[in-house]
Amino acid sequence: MYTAQGRIDQKQLLDDYMPLVRRQALSMQVRLPASVELDDLIQAGMLGLLDAFKRFDAEQGATFSTYASQRVRGAMIDELRSRDWLPRSVRRSARDIDRTIWKLEQRDGRAPTEREVAAELGIELREYQQVLSDTNNGFLMTYEDANSDEAEASRLSEDVESSLDPHDVWIAGAERHELRAAIEALPEREKLMMALYYQEELNLKEIGAVMGVSESRVCQLHGQAVARLRAAMVSSDD
């Protein structure tokens, strides 16, 4: 990958590792909203690849392929996290849902159903489920991404405003046992969905096939589960 003058042959580097970058991008895209373009992920990955070559230190023990894979994925995650995917109105609705779930859980001593949350919000069930779907599109990073070396480049800095997004809680290194306890308290259907997505690494379509529901319904269930987790984290901080 060097020229006759001993310099990095970037063209050869990109040609050799383009398949790796494309595989990473395709693997990530299946978990993301349709609005995320494959080419944008590939472009970010290629920049990560060049950065990997500049930073690689063979004395650290890892192979370049392994290191490059980590940097490529980290660059893609950074690109996703730098974008604001959700309109303010959707984020506002998501906060309303969080507060409502917490209120109903405190009142009834159990996890509220979707219909109960919708009724408390004064909206139709279908409208509530659409908000869940819209909100879910903002959760772009999996538990595994947040905890792997691949996401090292994506760690939140200490001066970033703290978030109650469960993904950010993981990334920021908050008390994980509280989050695990909240996951255990989820309704069985949502707990199964989370296990299939985060542990078994199935995509939404595959989860839908396992659970016998549509892909859009899986998206709604994920949004509902994450809303419950955010409400639980609020409660644990009180």
PDB file of N, CA and C in Angstrom, residues 94-146:
ATOM      1  N   ALA A  94     -42.160  12.719  22.521  1.00  0.00           N
ATOM      2  CA  ALA A  94     -41.462  11.641  23.212  1.00  0.00           C
ATOM      3  C   ALA A  94     -41.317  11.959  24.699  1.00  0.00           C
ATOM      4  N   ARG A  95     -41.012  13.219  25.021  1.00  0.00           N
ATOM      5  CA  ARG A  95     -40.896  13.594  26.431  1.00  0.00           C
ATOM      6  C   ARG A  95     -42.250  13.489  27.138  1.00  0.00           C
ATOM      7  N   ASP A  96     -43.316  13.858  26.431  1.00  0.00           N
ATOM      8  CA  ASP A  96     -44.659  13.729  27.007  1.00  0.00           C
ATOM      9  C   ASP A  96     -44.982  12.268  27.307  1.00  0.00           C
ATOM     10  N   ILE A  97     -44.578  11.384  26.398  1.00  0.00           N
ATOM     11  CA  ILE A  97     -44.810   9.955  26.605  1.00  0.00           C
ATOM     12  C   ILE A  97     -44.050   9.459  27.822  1.00  0.00           C
ATOM     13  N   ASP A  98     -42.783   9.870  27.935  1.00  0.00           N
ATOM     14  CA  ASP A  98     -41.970   9.457  29.084  1.00  0.00           C
ATOM     15  C   ASP A  98     -42.633   9.854  30.399  1.00  0.00           C
ATOM     16  N   ARG A  99     -43.068  11.125  30.461  1.00  0.00           N
ATOM     17  CA  ARG A  99     -43.687  11.616  31.701  1.00  0.00           C
ATOM     18  C   ARG A  99     -44.992  10.882  31.997  1.00  0.00           C
ATOM     19  N   THR A 100     -45.739  10.588  30.947  1.00  0.00           N
ATOM     20  CA  THR A 100     -47.026   9.908  31.136  1.00  0.00           C
ATOM     21  C   THR A 100     -46.824   8.484  31.611  1.00  0.00           C
ATOM     22  N   ILE A 101     -45.874   7.783  31.028  1.00  0.00           N
ATOM     23  CA  ILE A 101     -45.587   6.412  31.464  1.00  0.00           C
ATOM     24  C   ILE A 101     -45.173   6.408  32.928  1.00  0.00           C
ATOM     25  N   TRP A 102     -44.285   7.330  33.294  1.00  0.00           N
ATOM     26  CA  TRP A 102     -43.830   7.401  34.689  1.00  0.00           C
ATOM     27  C   TRP A 102     -45.011   7.667  35.614  1.00  0.00           C
ATOM     28  N   LYS A 103     -45.887   8.601  35.230  1.00  0.00           N
ATOM     29  CA  LYS A 103     -47.055   8.956  36.045  1.00  0.00           C
ATOM     30  C   LYS A 103     -47.974   7.753  36.248  1.00  0.00           C
ATOM     31  N   LEU A 104     -48.266   7.018  35.159  1.00  0.00           N
ATOM     32  CA  LEU A 104     -49.159   5.868  35.248  1.00  0.00           C
ATOM     33  C   LEU A 104     -48.537   4.726  36.051  1.00  0.00           C
ATOM     34  N   GLU A 105     -47.225   4.549  35.907  1.00  0.00           N
ATOM     35  CA  GLU A 105     -46.560   3.501  36.684  1.00  0.00           C
ATOM     36  C   GLU A 105     -46.610   3.808  38.173  1.00  0.00           C
ATOM     37  N   GLN A 106     -46.412   5.087  38.525  1.00  0.00           N
ATOM     38  CA  GLN A 106     -46.478   5.485  39.926  1.00  0.00           C
ATOM     39  C   GLN A 106     -47.893   5.327  40.473  1.00  0.00           C
ATOM     40  N   ARG A 107     -48.871   5.621  39.651  1.00  0.00           N
ATOM     41  CA  ARG A 107     -50.272   5.563  40.095  1.00  0.00           C
ATOM     42  C   ARG A 107     -50.775   4.130  40.227  1.00  0.00           C
ATOM     43  N   ASP A 108     -50.463   3.286  39.229  1.00  0.00           N
ATOM     44  CA  ASP A 108     -51.036   1.945  39.162  1.00  0.00           C
ATOM     45  C   ASP A 108     -50.103   0.844  39.648  1.00  0.00           C
ATOM     46  N   GLY A 109     -48.816   1.155  39.813  1.00  0.00           N
ATOM     47  CA  GLY A 109     -47.870   0.162  40.289  1.00  0.00           C
ATOM     48  C   GLY A 109     -47.553  -0.923  39.279  1.00  0.00           C
ATOM     49  N   ARG A 110     -47.722  -0.637  37.998  1.00  0.00           N
ATOM     50  CA  ARG A 110     -47.416  -1.598  36.941  1.00  0.00           C
ATOM     51  C   ARG A 110     -47.143  -0.849  35.640  1.00  0.00           C
ATOM     52  N   ALA A 111     -46.620  -1.574  34.659  1.00  0.00           N
ATOM     53  CA  ALA A 111     -46.367  -0.961  33.353  1.00  0.00           C
ATOM     54  C   ALA A 111     -47.692  -0.721  32.640  1.00  0.00           C
ATOM     55  N   PRO A 112     -47.965   0.498  32.198  1.00  0.00           N
ATOM     56  CA  PRO A 112     -49.226   0.779  31.499  1.00  0.00           C
ATOM     57  C   PRO A 112     -49.216   0.210  30.083  1.00  0.00           C
ATOM     58  N   THR A 113     -50.381  -0.095  29.573  1.00  0.00           N
ATOM     59  CA  THR A 113     -50.498  -0.557  28.195  1.00  0.00           C
ATOM     60  C   THR A 113     -50.416   0.646  27.250  1.00  0.00           C
ATOM     61  N   GLU A 114     -50.206   0.368  25.976  1.00  0.00           N
ATOM     62  CA  GLU A 114     -50.170   1.445  24.992  1.00  0.00           C
ATOM     63  C   GLU A 114     -51.494   2.205  24.971  1.00  0.00           C
ATOM     64  N   ARG A 115     -52.595   1.469  25.057  1.00  0.00           N
ATOM     65  CA  ARG A 115     -53.917   2.103  25.028  1.00  0.00           C
ATOM     66  C   ARG A 115     -54.103   3.032  26.233  1.00  0.00           C
ATOM     67  N   GLU A 116     -53.611   2.627  27.389  1.00  0.00           N
ATOM     68  CA  GLU A 116     -53.727   3.455  28.590  1.00  0.00           C
ATOM     69  C   GLU A 116     -52.895   4.730  28.459  1.00  0.00           C
ATOM     70  N   VAL A 117     -51.701   4.604  27.895  1.00  0.00           N
ATOM     71  CA  VAL A 117     -50.856   5.784  27.709  1.00  0.00           C
ATOM     72  C   VAL A 117     -51.509   6.742  26.723  1.00  0.00           C
ATOM     73  N   ALA A 118     -52.018   6.192  25.626  1.00  0.00           N
ATOM     74  CA  ALA A 118     -52.679   7.028  24.622  1.00  0.00           C
ATOM     75  C   ALA A 118     -53.879   7.758  25.218  1.00  0.00           C
ATOM     76  N   ALA A 119     -54.666   7.048  26.028  1.00  0.00           N
ATOM     77  CA  ALA A 119     -55.839   7.658  26.644  1.00  0.00           C
ATOM     78  C   ALA A 119     -55.434   8.781  27.588  1.00  0.00           C
ATOM     79  N   GLU A 120     -54.389   8.572  28.352  1.00  0.00           N
ATOM     80  CA  GLU A 120     -53.917   9.596  29.282  1.00  0.00           C
ATOM     81  C   GLU A 120     -53.412  10.828  28.531  1.00  0.00           C
ATOM     82  N   LEU A 121     -52.832  10.598  27.358  1.00  0.00           N
ATOM     83  CA  LEU A 121     -52.343  11.703  26.529  1.00  0.00           C
ATOM     84  C   LEU A 121     -53.472  12.383  25.763  1.00  0.00           C
ATOM     85  N   GLY A 122     -54.627  11.719  25.697  1.00  0.00           N
ATOM     86  CA  GLY A 122     -55.766  12.274  24.982  1.00  0.00           C
ATOM     87  C   GLY A 122     -55.662  12.155  23.478  1.00  0.00           C
ATOM     88  N   ILE A 123     -54.991  11.098  23.016  1.00  0.00           N
ATOM     89  CA  ILE A 123     -54.860  10.879  21.573  1.00  0.00           C
ATOM     90  C   ILE A 123     -55.303   9.461  21.236  1.00  0.00           C
ATOM     91  N   GLU A 124     -55.569   9.226  19.955  1.00  0.00           N
ATOM     92  CA  GLU A 124     -55.956   7.894  19.506  1.00  0.00           C
ATOM     93  C   GLU A 124     -54.760   6.932  19.569  1.00  0.00           C
ATOM     94  N   LEU A 125     -55.062   5.648  19.732  1.00  0.00           N
ATOM     95  CA  LEU A 125     -54.013   4.638  19.803  1.00  0.00           C
ATOM     96  C   LEU A 125     -53.141   4.669  18.552  1.00  0.00           C
ATOM     97  N   ARG A 126     -53.770   4.818  17.387  1.00  0.00           N
ATOM     98  CA  ARG A 126     -53.010   4.826  16.136  1.00  0.00           C
ATOM     99  C   ARG A 126     -52.044   6.008  16.092  1.00  0.00           C
ATOM    100  N   GLU A 127     -52.506   7.158  16.572  1.00  0.00           N
ATOM    101  CA  GLU A 127     -51.637   8.337  16.605  1.00  0.00           C
ATOM    102  C   GLU A 127     -50.474   8.118  17.562  1.00  0.00           C
ATOM    103  N   TYR A 128     -50.767   7.502  18.699  1.00  0.00           N
ATOM    104  CA  TYR A 128     -49.725   7.208  19.677  1.00  0.00           C
ATOM    105  C   TYR A 128     -48.678   6.266  19.087  1.00  0.00           C
ATOM    106  N   GLN A 129     -49.129   5.235  18.399  1.00  0.00           N
ATOM    107  CA  GLN A 129     -48.193   4.290  17.805  1.00  0.00           C
ATOM    108  C   GLN A 129     -47.355   4.932  16.710  1.00  0.00           C
ATOM    109  N   GLN A 130     -47.910   5.900  16.005  1.00  0.00           N
ATOM    110  CA  GLN A 130     -47.137   6.613  14.984  1.00  0.00           C
ATOM    111  C   GLN A 130     -46.028   7.439  15.628  1.00  0.00           C
ATOM    112  N   VAL A 131     -46.335   8.055  16.772  1.00  0.00           N
ATOM    113  CA  VAL A 131     -45.315   8.807  17.503  1.00  0.00           C
ATOM    114  C   VAL A 131     -44.200   7.866  17.952  1.00  0.00           C
ATOM    115  N   LEU A 132     -44.588   6.673  18.410  1.00  0.00           N
ATOM    116  CA  LEU A 132     -43.576   5.688  18.806  1.00  0.00           C
ATOM    117  C   LEU A 132     -42.667   5.346  17.635  1.00  0.00           C
ATOM    118  N   SER A 133     -43.248   5.146  16.473  1.00  0.00           N
ATOM    119  CA  SER A 133     -42.463   4.808  15.283  1.00  0.00           C
ATOM    120  C   SER A 133     -41.531   5.950  14.913  1.00  0.00           C
ATOM    121  N   ASP A 134     -42.056   7.173  14.943  1.00  0.00           N
ATOM    122  CA  ASP A 134     -41.230   8.337  14.588  1.00  0.00           C
ATOM    123  C   ASP A 134     -40.086   8.514  15.574  1.00  0.00           C
ATOM    124  N   THR A 135     -40.406   8.356  16.847  1.00  0.00           N
ATOM    125  CA  THR A 135     -39.385   8.518  17.879  1.00  0.00           C
ATOM    126  C   THR A 135     -38.319   7.445  17.768  1.00  0.00           C
ATOM    127  N   ASN A 136     -38.753   6.233  17.482  1.00  0.00           N
ATOM    128  CA  ASN A 136     -37.814   5.118  17.407  1.00  0.00           C
ATOM    129  C   ASN A 136     -36.750   5.340  16.344  1.00  0.00           C
ATOM    130  N   ASN A 137     -37.089   6.087  15.289  1.00  0.00           N
ATOM    131  CA  ASN A 137     -36.124   6.338  14.225  1.00  0.00           C
ATOM    132  C   ASN A 137     -34.925   7.149  14.687  1.00  0.00           C
ATOM    133  N   GLY A 138     -35.027   7.735  15.869  1.00  0.00           N
ATOM    134  CA  GLY A 138     -33.897   8.502  16.375  1.00  0.00           C
ATOM    135  C   GLY A 138     -32.892   7.673  17.142  1.00  0.00           C
ATOM    136  N   PHE A 139     -33.256   6.442  17.473  1.00  0.00           N
ATOM    137  CA  PHE A 139     -32.348   5.611  18.250  1.00  0.00           C
ATOM    138  C   PHE A 139     -31.479   4.810  17.290  1.00  0.00           C
ATOM    139  N   LEU A 140     -30.316   5.328  16.974  1.00  0.00           N
ATOM    140  CA  LEU A 140     -29.527   4.800  15.865  1.00  0.00           C
ATOM    141  C   LEU A 140     -28.376   3.918  16.311  1.00  0.00           C
ATOM    142  N   MET A 141     -28.212   3.745  17.591  1.00  0.00           N
ATOM    143  CA  MET A 141     -27.028   3.041  18.036  1.00  0.00           C
ATOM    144  C   MET A 141     -27.405   1.884  18.933  1.00  0.00           C
ATOM    145  N   THR A 142     -26.913   0.711  18.660  1.00  0.00           N
ATOM    146  CA  THR A 142     -27.261  -0.462  19.447  1.00  0.00           C
ATOM    147  C   THR A 142     -26.423  -0.553  20.711  1.00  0.00           C
ATOM    148  N   TYR A 143     -26.873  -1.379  21.637  1.00  0.00           N
ATOM    149  CA  TYR A 143     -26.138  -1.607  22.879  1.00  0.00           C
ATOM    150  C   TYR A 143     -24.739  -2.106  22.590  1.00  0.00           C
ATOM    151  N   GLU A 144     -24.619  -3.018  21.630  1.00  0.00           N
ATOM    152  CA  GLU A 144     -23.309  -3.566  21.311  1.00  0.00           C
ATOM    153  C   GLU A 144     -22.387  -2.497  20.762  1.00  0.00           C
ATOM    154  N   ASP A 145     -22.896  -1.617  19.918  1.00  0.00           N
ATOM    155  CA  ASP A 145     -22.078  -0.539  19.379  1.00  0.00           C
ATOM    156  C   ASP A 145     -21.569   0.346  20.503  1.00  0.00           C
ATOM    157  N   ALA A 146     -22.460   0.626  21.455  1.00  0.00           N
ATOM    158  CA  ALA A 146     -22.112   1.561  22.514  1.00  0.00           C
ATOM    159  C   ALA A 146     -21.054   1.008  23.444  1.00  0.00           C
TER     160      ALA A 146
END
